[in-house]
Short mmCIF file of C-alpha atoms in Angstrom, two decimals:
data_model
loop_
_atom_site.label_atom_id
_atom_site.label_comp_id
_atom_site.label_asym_id
_atom_site.label_seq_id
_atom_site.Cartn_x
_atom_site.Cartn_y
_atom_site.Cartn_z
CA MET A 20 0.00 0.00 0.00
CA LYS A 21 1.15 3.53 -0.82
CA TRP A 22 0.96 6.15 1.90
CA THR A 23 1.25 9.92 1.78
CA LYS A 24 3.90 11.01 4.26
CA TYR A 25 4.15 14.47 5.78
CA THR A 26 7.34 15.51 7.55
CA ILE A 27 7.68 18.55 9.79
CA THR A 28 11.33 19.55 10.23
CA THR A 29 11.71 21.09 13.68
CA THR A 30 13.91 20.99 16.78
CA THR A 31 14.26 18.24 19.34
CA GLU A 32 13.08 20.80 21.89
CA ALA A 33 9.79 21.32 20.06
CA SER A 34 9.19 17.82 18.68
CA ASP A 35 7.01 16.51 21.52
CA LEU A 36 4.85 19.64 21.52
CA ILE A 37 4.34 19.42 17.77
CA ALA A 38 3.54 15.71 17.97
CA GLN A 39 0.94 16.48 20.63
CA MET A 40 -0.50 19.29 18.51
CA LEU A 41 -0.87 16.89 15.55
CA MET A 42 -2.77 14.39 17.66
CA GLU A 43 -5.05 17.16 18.90
CA ASN A 44 -5.84 17.83 15.24
CA GLY A 45 -6.87 14.24 14.63
CA ILE A 46 -3.58 12.91 13.24
CA GLN A 47 -2.91 9.35 14.40
CA GLY A 48 0.35 7.40 14.38
CA VAL A 49 2.79 10.27 14.79
CA GLU A 50 6.48 9.31 14.49
CA VAL A 51 9.36 11.38 15.88
CA GLU A 52 12.86 10.90 14.49
CA ASP A 53 15.84 12.40 16.30
CA ASN A 54 19.36 11.49 17.33
CA VAL A 55 18.98 12.15 21.03
CA PRO A 56 20.62 9.21 22.84
CA LEU A 57 18.70 7.45 25.59
CA THR A 58 19.86 8.39 29.06
CA GLU A 59 20.73 5.71 31.58
CA ALA A 60 17.50 6.58 33.38
CA ASP A 61 15.56 6.06 30.11
CA LYS A 62 17.15 2.66 29.54
CA LYS A 63 16.34 1.52 33.06
CA ARG A 64 12.79 2.80 32.96
CA MET A 65 12.09 1.34 29.52
CA PHE A 66 13.96 -1.93 30.11
CA VAL A 67 15.65 -1.55 26.71
CA ASP A 68 17.14 -4.70 25.17
CA ILE A 69 18.68 -3.22 22.03
CA VAL A 70 20.10 0.28 21.68
CA PRO A 71 21.06 1.36 18.11
CA ASP A 72 24.10 3.51 17.38
CA LEU A 73 23.00 7.04 16.49
CA PRO A 74 24.72 9.92 14.68
CA ILE A 75 25.62 13.04 16.64
CA ASP A 76 22.57 14.96 17.87
CA GLU A 77 22.47 18.38 16.19
CA GLY A 78 19.16 19.43 17.73
CA VAL A 79 17.09 18.67 14.61
CA ALA A 80 14.03 16.44 14.75
CA PHE A 81 11.57 15.19 12.13
CA VAL A 82 7.94 14.69 13.09
CA ASN A 83 6.29 12.36 10.56
CA PHE A 84 2.72 11.27 10.03
CA TYR A 85 1.08 9.16 7.34
CA ILE A 86 -2.33 9.27 5.66
CA GLU A 87 -3.97 6.92 3.17
CA GLU A 88 -5.36 9.77 1.06
CA GLU A 89 -3.29 11.56 -1.58
CA GLU A 90 -3.84 14.94 0.04
CA LEU A 91 -4.35 16.15 3.58
CA PRO A 92 -7.55 18.27 3.74
CA GLN A 93 -6.63 21.93 3.39
CA GLU A 94 -8.42 22.86 6.62
CA THR A 95 -6.34 20.28 8.52
CA LEU A 96 -3.13 21.50 6.92
CA ASP A 97 -4.03 25.09 7.86
CA ALA A 98 -4.75 24.00 11.44
CA ILE A 99 -1.34 22.31 11.63
CA ARG A 100 0.45 25.43 10.35
CA GLU A 101 -1.44 27.52 12.89
CA GLY A 102 -0.49 25.04 15.61
CA ILE A 103 3.19 25.33 14.68
CA GLU A 104 2.98 29.13 14.84
CA GLU A 105 1.39 28.94 18.30
CA THR A 106 4.09 26.50 19.45
CA ALA A 107 6.76 28.92 18.21
CA ILE A 108 5.59 31.45 20.81
CA PHE A 109 6.85 29.17 23.58
CA VAL A 110 9.76 27.25 22.06
CA ASN A 111 12.19 27.37 19.14
CA VAL A 112 10.55 25.34 16.36
CA GLY A 113 13.49 25.68 13.96
CA GLU A 114 12.85 25.41 10.24
CA ALA A 115 9.23 24.29 10.81
CA SER A 116 8.80 23.27 7.16
CA ILE A 117 6.17 20.74 6.07
CA LYS A 118 7.22 18.34 3.32
CA LYS A 119 4.97 15.90 1.50
CA SER A 120 6.21 12.63 -0.02
CA GLU A 121 5.01 9.16 -0.90
CA THR A 122 6.16 6.05 0.90
CA GLU A 123 5.57 2.34 0.88
CA ASP A 124 3.79 0.76 3.83
CA LYS A 125 6.38 0.16 6.54
CA ASP A 126 6.86 -3.12 8.33
CA TRP A 127 6.69 -1.46 11.73
CA MET A 128 6.75 -4.75 13.64
CA ASN A 129 10.01 -5.99 12.13
CA ASN A 130 12.27 -2.98 11.50
CA TRP A 131 13.94 -3.41 14.92
CA LYS A 132 15.32 -6.81 13.91
CA GLU A 133 18.35 -5.30 12.19
CA PHE A 134 19.74 -4.46 15.66
CA PHE A 135 19.33 -7.97 17.14
CA LYS A 136 22.44 -10.06 16.39
CA PRO A 137 23.69 -13.38 17.82
CA PHE A 138 25.48 -13.12 21.19
CA THR A 139 26.77 -15.48 23.86
CA VAL A 140 26.36 -15.87 27.59
CA ASP A 141 29.14 -18.22 28.67
CA ASP A 142 28.63 -21.23 26.36
CA LEU A 143 25.03 -20.34 25.44
CA MET A 144 24.63 -18.68 22.06
CA ILE A 145 21.37 -16.76 21.60
CA LYS A 146 20.60 -16.43 17.92
CA PRO A 147 17.67 -14.63 16.29
CA THR A 148 15.77 -17.03 14.06
CA TRP A 149 16.40 -14.88 10.98
CA GLU A 150 20.20 -14.82 11.41
CA THR A 151 22.68 -17.53 10.39
CA VAL A 152 25.92 -18.43 12.14
CA SER A 153 28.78 -20.53 10.84
CA GLU A 154 29.83 -23.85 12.34
CA GLU A 155 33.01 -22.13 13.47
CA GLU A 156 31.08 -19.43 15.32
CA SER A 157 28.81 -21.92 17.07
CA ALA A 158 31.49 -24.52 17.84
CA GLY A 159 31.34 -25.64 21.47
CA LYS A 160 28.21 -23.61 22.16
CA VAL A 161 24.60 -24.49 22.87
CA VAL A 162 22.58 -22.56 20.28
CA ILE A 163 19.15 -21.23 21.25
CA GLU A 164 17.01 -19.55 18.62
CA ILE A 165 14.71 -16.68 19.61
CA ASP A 166 12.13 -14.56 17.84
CA PRO A 167 10.52 -12.32 20.47
CA GLY A 168 7.80 -11.19 18.07
CA ILE A 169 5.97 -8.44 19.97
CA ALA A 170 6.65 -10.05 23.34
CA PHE A 171 9.38 -8.86 25.67
CA GLY A 172 12.74 -10.60 25.73
CA THR A 173 15.63 -10.95 23.29
CA GLY A 174 18.02 -12.05 26.04
CA LYS A 175 20.38 -9.12 25.52
CA HIS A 176 19.31 -7.27 28.64
CA GLU A 177 21.60 -7.70 31.66
CA THR A 178 18.77 -9.02 33.83
CA THR A 179 18.01 -11.88 31.44
CA GLN A 180 21.68 -12.77 31.22
CA LEU A 181 21.94 -12.83 35.02
CA CYS A 182 19.07 -15.31 35.13
CA MET A 183 20.71 -17.44 32.43
CA LYS A 184 23.88 -17.65 34.51
CA GLN A 185 21.92 -18.73 37.58
CA LEU A 186 19.94 -21.30 35.64
CA LYS A 187 23.21 -22.74 34.35
CA LYS A 188 24.38 -23.01 37.94
CA TYR A 189 21.28 -24.58 39.48
CA VAL A 190 19.34 -26.53 36.82
CA GLN A 191 19.85 -30.29 37.05
CA PRO A 192 18.45 -32.93 34.68
CA GLY A 193 14.90 -33.91 35.49
CA MET A 194 13.93 -30.74 37.36
CA ASP A 195 10.61 -28.92 37.11
CA VAL A 196 10.93 -25.16 36.57
CA LEU A 197 8.42 -22.30 36.91
CA ASP A 198 9.09 -19.19 34.78
CA VAL A 199 7.08 -16.25 36.13
CA GLY A 200 6.73 -13.51 33.51
CA CYS A 201 8.03 -15.72 30.72
CA GLY A 202 8.00 -13.04 27.99
CA SER A 203 9.43 -14.54 24.80
CA GLY A 204 10.13 -17.78 26.68
CA ILE A 205 13.89 -17.44 26.53
CA LEU A 206 14.47 -18.53 30.14
CA SER A 207 12.03 -21.43 29.80
CA ILE A 208 13.96 -22.58 26.73
CA VAL A 209 17.31 -22.18 28.48
CA ALA A 210 16.05 -24.30 31.40
CA LEU A 211 14.80 -27.05 29.08
CA THR A 212 18.01 -26.94 27.06
CA LEU A 213 20.01 -27.35 30.28
CA GLY A 214 18.11 -30.52 31.13
CA ALA A 215 14.95 -29.49 32.95
CA LYS A 216 12.22 -32.08 32.47
CA TYR A 217 9.25 -29.72 32.52
CA VAL A 218 8.65 -25.96 32.51
CA VAL A 219 5.53 -24.00 33.33
CA GLY A 220 5.45 -20.35 32.24
CA THR A 221 3.08 -17.57 33.23
CA ASP A 222 2.63 -14.08 31.82
CA LEU A 223 0.05 -11.31 31.77
CA ASP A 224 0.49 -10.71 28.03
CA GLU A 225 -1.16 -13.04 25.53
CA ASN A 226 1.59 -12.15 23.03
CA ALA A 227 4.12 -13.64 25.45
CA VAL A 228 2.24 -16.93 25.55
CA CYS A 229 2.19 -17.11 21.75
CA ALA A 230 5.86 -16.13 21.44
CA THR A 231 6.96 -18.75 24.00
CA LYS A 232 5.08 -21.52 22.19
CA GLU A 233 6.59 -20.53 18.85
CA ASN A 234 10.11 -20.28 20.27
CA CYS A 235 9.83 -23.68 21.91
CA GLU A 236 8.80 -25.15 18.55
CA VAL A 237 11.69 -23.43 16.76
CA ASN A 238 14.10 -25.02 19.24
CA HIS A 239 12.55 -28.44 18.64
CA LEU A 240 11.30 -28.80 22.21
CA SER A 241 8.47 -31.21 22.83
CA GLU A 242 5.06 -29.71 23.50
CA ASP A 243 4.84 -32.14 26.41
CA ALA A 244 7.77 -30.36 28.09
CA PHE A 245 6.06 -27.03 28.74
CA THR A 246 2.74 -25.46 29.67
CA LEU A 247 1.85 -21.78 29.54
CA TYR A 248 -0.78 -19.83 31.46
CA MET A 249 -1.91 -16.25 31.02
CA GLY A 250 -2.68 -14.59 34.35
CA ASN A 251 -1.31 -13.20 37.60
CA ILE A 252 0.14 -15.87 39.84
CA ILE A 253 0.36 -13.43 42.77
CA ASP A 254 -3.36 -13.13 43.42
CA ASP A 255 -5.26 -15.24 40.89
CA LYS A 256 -6.31 -18.46 42.66
CA GLU A 257 -7.25 -20.10 39.36
CA ILE A 258 -3.74 -19.57 38.01
CA GLN A 259 -2.18 -20.68 41.30
CA ASP A 260 -4.20 -23.91 41.20
CA ALA A 261 -3.30 -24.54 37.56
CA VAL A 262 0.41 -23.98 38.20
CA GLY A 263 0.33 -26.38 41.14
CA TYR A 264 1.70 -26.47 44.67
CA GLU A 265 5.02 -27.63 46.13
CA ARG A 266 6.16 -29.04 42.81
CA TYR A 267 8.98 -26.87 41.42
CA ASP A 268 12.71 -27.32 41.91
CA ILE A 269 13.42 -23.82 40.53
CA VAL A 270 11.34 -20.67 40.12
CA VAL A 271 12.81 -17.96 37.92
CA ALA A 272 11.27 -14.47 37.87
CA ASN A 273 12.87 -11.89 35.60
CA ILE A 274 10.37 -9.11 36.12
CA LEU A 275 10.45 -5.82 38.03
CA ALA A 276 11.35 -5.21 41.66
CA ASP A 277 7.87 -3.86 42.37
CA VAL A 278 6.42 -7.21 41.25
CA ILE A 279 9.08 -9.41 42.83
CA CYS A 280 8.32 -7.96 46.27
CA PRO A 281 4.70 -9.18 46.49
CA LEU A 282 5.56 -12.35 44.56
CA SER A 283 8.12 -13.28 47.20
CA GLY A 284 5.41 -13.47 49.83
CA VAL A 285 3.43 -16.18 48.02
CA ILE A 286 5.82 -18.02 45.73
CA THR A 287 6.97 -20.65 48.23
CA GLN A 288 3.59 -22.41 48.06
CA HIS A 289 4.61 -23.55 44.59
CA MET A 290 8.16 -24.63 45.53
CA LYS A 291 9.52 -27.90 46.84
CA GLU A 292 11.60 -27.81 50.00
CA GLY A 293 15.15 -26.88 49.02
CA ALA A 294 13.99 -25.30 45.75
CA TYR A 295 15.73 -22.21 44.36
CA TYR A 296 14.05 -18.87 43.68
CA ILE A 297 16.02 -16.89 41.07
CA THR A 298 14.97 -13.25 40.70
CA SER A 299 16.14 -10.41 38.50
CA GLY A 300 14.85 -7.27 36.81
CA ILE A 301 16.13 -5.45 39.89
CA ILE A 302 17.87 -2.12 39.45
CA ASN A 303 20.59 -1.66 42.08
CA THR A 304 18.66 1.07 43.90
CA LYS A 305 15.93 -1.51 44.61
CA GLU A 306 18.25 -4.28 45.80
CA GLU A 307 17.68 -3.82 49.54
CA GLU A 308 13.93 -3.46 49.08
CA VAL A 309 13.76 -6.79 47.25
CA LYS A 310 16.01 -8.52 49.76
CA ALA A 311 13.81 -7.26 52.59
CA ALA A 312 10.71 -8.65 50.84
CA ILE A 313 12.37 -12.03 50.35
CA ALA A 314 13.61 -12.10 53.94
CA ALA A 315 10.09 -11.31 55.15
CA ASN A 316 9.01 -14.76 53.95
CA PRO A 317 10.20 -17.09 56.74
CA GLU A 318 10.41 -19.97 54.29
CA LEU A 319 13.08 -18.25 52.18
CA GLU A 320 16.76 -17.64 52.80
CA ILE A 321 18.96 -15.63 50.44
CA VAL A 322 21.90 -17.67 49.21
CA GLU A 323 23.48 -15.53 46.50
CA THR A 324 23.46 -12.07 44.92
CA ILE A 325 25.17 -11.37 41.61
CA TYR A 326 25.50 -8.22 39.53
CA GLN A 327 25.86 -7.08 35.92
CA GLY A 328 26.05 -3.39 35.18
CA ASP A 329 23.44 -1.61 37.29
CA TRP A 330 21.31 -4.73 37.62
CA VAL A 331 20.99 -7.32 40.36
CA SER A 332 19.94 -10.96 40.61
CA VAL A 333 19.02 -12.33 44.03
CA THR A 334 18.75 -16.10 44.49
CA ALA A 335 17.00 -17.56 47.52
CA LYS A 336 16.26 -21.09 48.68
CA LYS A 337 13.19 -22.54 50.32
CA ARG A 338 14.09 -23.83 53.75
CA LYS A 339 13.73 -27.51 54.52
CA HIS A 340 11.50 -28.36 57.44
CA PRO A 341 13.27 -30.32 60.17
CA LYS A 342 12.39 -33.98 60.18
CA LYS A 343 10.20 -35.06 63.07
#
């Protein structure tokens, strides 16, 4: 499909205001292009997996929008020009030109893939399904193929890699593993690849459930080896019952600190005695808060804390009851 594209050349300072003005005038799907690098705070807040290399920021931004018609109605175009003039009262709008062009329909869902390349965590190689690696590159490595689709999780983020390292340390053949917040299923697949007998995954996003199933198939894992549920294991009794009680040797939860805290109060009902509880998604400023939440569960004891960049993984163990 052909689209008519309009581009407003402005400043990075004014780009958000102009984008908002466009939406107020009924323009949907506004796109802002600039070279402003993400701050560390942005990366942490957005949980960014892949950060592209950008040219030097010169303060110029392009605000794009697309319409299916050949021409934008004149009254709308006039309203946009008036909106730019009003914005210029408060902020430097720069050139503020409006350029019209024609463009092919963009594959919005797949353009990010050019930034996702194969990488390794110890002897695990994580490879996007659309990339190829040579026998030399993959020699001596366990290759796991991932296509996150529109679910979260390429494996490149530090928190995911921390969980991979802990799974490598604690997974033994024949274990049952629970993956809370499974995302693309990468940690479920790592656990199965390392010898786990059975994995149950949960997530709030239906896209995650679909992505995990597809990624398990791509890695030639038996459908009998995993089950996925969509729902909140913290407070949904139906999900808790489906997941099962006192049955898992390992629980892995690569989510956010604000979710790990309440999860830590209820998760032991699903764990065997002596089972490990691997958590990550914890920014270092939240480390003590998470540890306090884990310690507040009398059935858990913290056994290990590891770090990568600004991120933390805390591993705890369910205490064994003394024999009578």
